[in-house]
Coordinates of C-alpha atoms in Angstrom, one line a residue:
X1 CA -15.3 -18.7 0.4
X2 CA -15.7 -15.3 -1.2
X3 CA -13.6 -11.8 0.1
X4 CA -16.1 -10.5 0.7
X5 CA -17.1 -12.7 3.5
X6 CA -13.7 -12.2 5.2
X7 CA -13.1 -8.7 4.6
X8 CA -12.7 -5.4 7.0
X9 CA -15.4 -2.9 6.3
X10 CA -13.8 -1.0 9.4
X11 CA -11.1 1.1 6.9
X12 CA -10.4 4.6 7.0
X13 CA -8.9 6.6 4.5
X14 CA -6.4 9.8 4.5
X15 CA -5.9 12.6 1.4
X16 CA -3.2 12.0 -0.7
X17 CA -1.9 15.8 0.3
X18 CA -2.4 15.1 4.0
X19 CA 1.1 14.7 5.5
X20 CA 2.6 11.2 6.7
X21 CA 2.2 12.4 10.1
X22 CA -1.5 13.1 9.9
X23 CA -1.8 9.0 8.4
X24 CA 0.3 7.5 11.4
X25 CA -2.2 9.5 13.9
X26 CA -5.2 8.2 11.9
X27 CA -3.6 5.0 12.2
X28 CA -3.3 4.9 15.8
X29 CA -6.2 6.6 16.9
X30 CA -7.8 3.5 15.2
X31 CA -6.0 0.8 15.6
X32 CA -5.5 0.3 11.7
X33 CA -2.1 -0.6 9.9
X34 CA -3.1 0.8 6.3
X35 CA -5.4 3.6 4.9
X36 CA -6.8 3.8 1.4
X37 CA -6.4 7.3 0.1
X38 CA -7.9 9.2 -1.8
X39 CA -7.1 12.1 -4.5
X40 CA -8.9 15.7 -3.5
X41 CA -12.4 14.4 -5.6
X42 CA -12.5 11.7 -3.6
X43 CA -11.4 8.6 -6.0
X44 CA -9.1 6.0 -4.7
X45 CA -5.8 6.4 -5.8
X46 CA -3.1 4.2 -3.7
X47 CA -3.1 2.8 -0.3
X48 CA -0.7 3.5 2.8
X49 CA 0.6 1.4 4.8
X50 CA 3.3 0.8 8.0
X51 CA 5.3 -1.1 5.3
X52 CA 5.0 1.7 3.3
X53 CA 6.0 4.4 5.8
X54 CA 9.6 2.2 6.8
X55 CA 10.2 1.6 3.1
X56 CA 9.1 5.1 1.5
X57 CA 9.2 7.6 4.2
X58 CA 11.9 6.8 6.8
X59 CA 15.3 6.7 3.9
X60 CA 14.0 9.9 3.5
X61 CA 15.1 11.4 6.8
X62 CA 12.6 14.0 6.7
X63 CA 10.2 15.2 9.8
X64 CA 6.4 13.1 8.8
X65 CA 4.5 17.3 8.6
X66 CA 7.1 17.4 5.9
X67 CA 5.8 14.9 3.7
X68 CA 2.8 14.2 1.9
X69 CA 1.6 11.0 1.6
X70 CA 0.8 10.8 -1.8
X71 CA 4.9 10.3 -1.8
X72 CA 5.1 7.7 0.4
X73 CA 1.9 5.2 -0.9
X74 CA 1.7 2.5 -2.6
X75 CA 0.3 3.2 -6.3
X76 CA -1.9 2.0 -8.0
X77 CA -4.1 0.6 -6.0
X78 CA -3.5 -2.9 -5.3
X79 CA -7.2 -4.2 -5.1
X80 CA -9.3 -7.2 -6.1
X81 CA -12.7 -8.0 -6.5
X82 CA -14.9 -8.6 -3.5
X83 CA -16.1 -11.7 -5.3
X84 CA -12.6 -13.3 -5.3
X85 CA -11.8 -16.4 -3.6
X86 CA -10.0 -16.4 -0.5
X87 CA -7.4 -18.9 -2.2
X88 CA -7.1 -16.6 -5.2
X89 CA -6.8 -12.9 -3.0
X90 CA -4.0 -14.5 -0.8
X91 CA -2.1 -16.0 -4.2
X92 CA -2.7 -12.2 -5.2
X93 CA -1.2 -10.7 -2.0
X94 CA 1.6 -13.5 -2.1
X95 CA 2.6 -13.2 -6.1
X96 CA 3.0 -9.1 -5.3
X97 CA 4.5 -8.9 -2.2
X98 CA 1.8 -7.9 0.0
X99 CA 0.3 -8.2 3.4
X100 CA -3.2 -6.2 2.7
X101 CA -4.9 -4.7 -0.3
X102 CA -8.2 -2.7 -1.2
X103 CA -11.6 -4.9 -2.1
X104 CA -13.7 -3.7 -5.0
X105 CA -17.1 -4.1 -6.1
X106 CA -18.4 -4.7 -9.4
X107 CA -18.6 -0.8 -9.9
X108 CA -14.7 -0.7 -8.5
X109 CA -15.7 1.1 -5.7
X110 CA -13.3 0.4 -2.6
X111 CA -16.0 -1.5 0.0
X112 CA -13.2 -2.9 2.6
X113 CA -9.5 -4.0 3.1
X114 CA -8.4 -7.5 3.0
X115 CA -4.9 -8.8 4.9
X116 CA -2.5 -11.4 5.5
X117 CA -4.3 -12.0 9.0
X118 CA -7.7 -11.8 7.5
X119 CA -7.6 -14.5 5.3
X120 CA -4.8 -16.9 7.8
X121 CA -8.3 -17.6 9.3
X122 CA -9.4 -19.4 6.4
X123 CA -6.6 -21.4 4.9
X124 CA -4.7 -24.1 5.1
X125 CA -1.6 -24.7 7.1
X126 CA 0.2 -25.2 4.4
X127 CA -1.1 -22.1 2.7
X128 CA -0.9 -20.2 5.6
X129 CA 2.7 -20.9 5.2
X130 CA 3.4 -20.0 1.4
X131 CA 1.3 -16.8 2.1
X132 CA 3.4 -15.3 5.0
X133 CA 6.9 -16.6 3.9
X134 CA 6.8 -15.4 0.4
X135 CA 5.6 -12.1 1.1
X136 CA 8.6 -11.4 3.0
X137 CA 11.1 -12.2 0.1
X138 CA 9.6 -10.3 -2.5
X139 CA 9.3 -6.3 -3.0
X140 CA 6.4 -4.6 -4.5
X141 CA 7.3 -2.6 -6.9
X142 CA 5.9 0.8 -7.3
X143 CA 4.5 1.8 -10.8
X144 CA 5.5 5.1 -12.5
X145 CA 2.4 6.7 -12.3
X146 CA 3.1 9.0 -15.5
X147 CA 3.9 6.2 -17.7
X148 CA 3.2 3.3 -15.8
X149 CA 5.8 0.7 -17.5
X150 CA 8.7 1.6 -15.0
X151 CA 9.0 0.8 -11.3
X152 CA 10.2 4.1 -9.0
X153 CA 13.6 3.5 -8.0
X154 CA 15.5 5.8 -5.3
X155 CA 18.0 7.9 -6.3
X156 CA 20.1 8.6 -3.2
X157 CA 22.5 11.8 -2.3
X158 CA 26.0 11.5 -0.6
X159 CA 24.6 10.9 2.6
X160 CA 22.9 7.8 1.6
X161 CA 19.7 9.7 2.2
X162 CA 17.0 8.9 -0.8
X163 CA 17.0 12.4 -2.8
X164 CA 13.9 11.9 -5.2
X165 CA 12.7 8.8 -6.8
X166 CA 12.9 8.3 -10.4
X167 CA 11.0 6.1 -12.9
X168 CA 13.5 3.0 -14.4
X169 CA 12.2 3.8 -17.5
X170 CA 14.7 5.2 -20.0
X171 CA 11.6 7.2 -22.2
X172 CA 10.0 8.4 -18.9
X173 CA 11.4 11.3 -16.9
X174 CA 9.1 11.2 -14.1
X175 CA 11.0 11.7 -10.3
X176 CA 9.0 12.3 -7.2

């Protein structure tokens, strides 16, 4: 069976200035647990998520109006195709540590969200299984977005608070 036959057209999305606080209340005004988002000309430039918000946003010990979310989301997009097999999205969820992700069209337009819960409907036990166990061990790992080789890693003060986040790469000198 084909994403596209499983996925959630229902998504909303949030702009990547909007503030953390402004994504949890879109969140829970509909019932959602992630938000594509969107740069100010309206391409699709990461995704937010609950996960995203306890790993990215909460270390930081800052009020949600204080930051925006293009901090705290998960970049680049994690997507695949809506003509993907189910088998094949949830080895792509499972392989990167994830529990939803953006569906594209051929054009790579974002048409719908695909998760963990979606596609348990469809599988296997057994699958079922691998897909929820193994996205619990592994970490995704957020791309430098100015080089896009390293990972952003936090860098924390003396209060064990995360101060800025700084590409691993030793050529790059990207922090956010």
């Amino acid at each position: 069976m084909r994403v596209e036959k499983i996925m959630n057209t229902n998504y909303r999305s949030v702009n990547e200035n909007s503030s953390v606080f402004d994504a949890v209340k879109i969140m829970n005004e509909n019932r959602l647990y992630g938000l594509i988002v969107k740069d100010n000309e309206g391409k699709d430039v990461g995704l937010i998520s609950e996960r995203s918000i306890i790993k990215r946003f909460i270390p930081r010990n800052k009020k949600p109006d204080e930051v925006q979310i293009k901090y705290v989301m998960r970049k680049p997009i994690p997507k695949v195709p809506s003509s993907y097999d189910v088998r094949d999205a949830a080895a792509y969820l499972s392989e990167n540590g994830l529990e939803r992700c953006a569906v594209v069209d051929s054009t790579g337009k974002v048409v719908g969200i695909i998760t963990l819960t979606d596609l348990s409907r469809y599988l296997s036990r057994a699958s079922i299984v691998d897909v929820l166990l193994s996205h619990r061990t592994k970490d995704y790992k957020h791309l430098c977005p100015k080089c896009g080789v390293g990972v952003l890693v936090p860098v924390y003060d003396q209060k064990g608070e995360i101060k800025v986040f700084r590409c691993s790469n030793p050529a790059c000198d990207y922090e956010e």
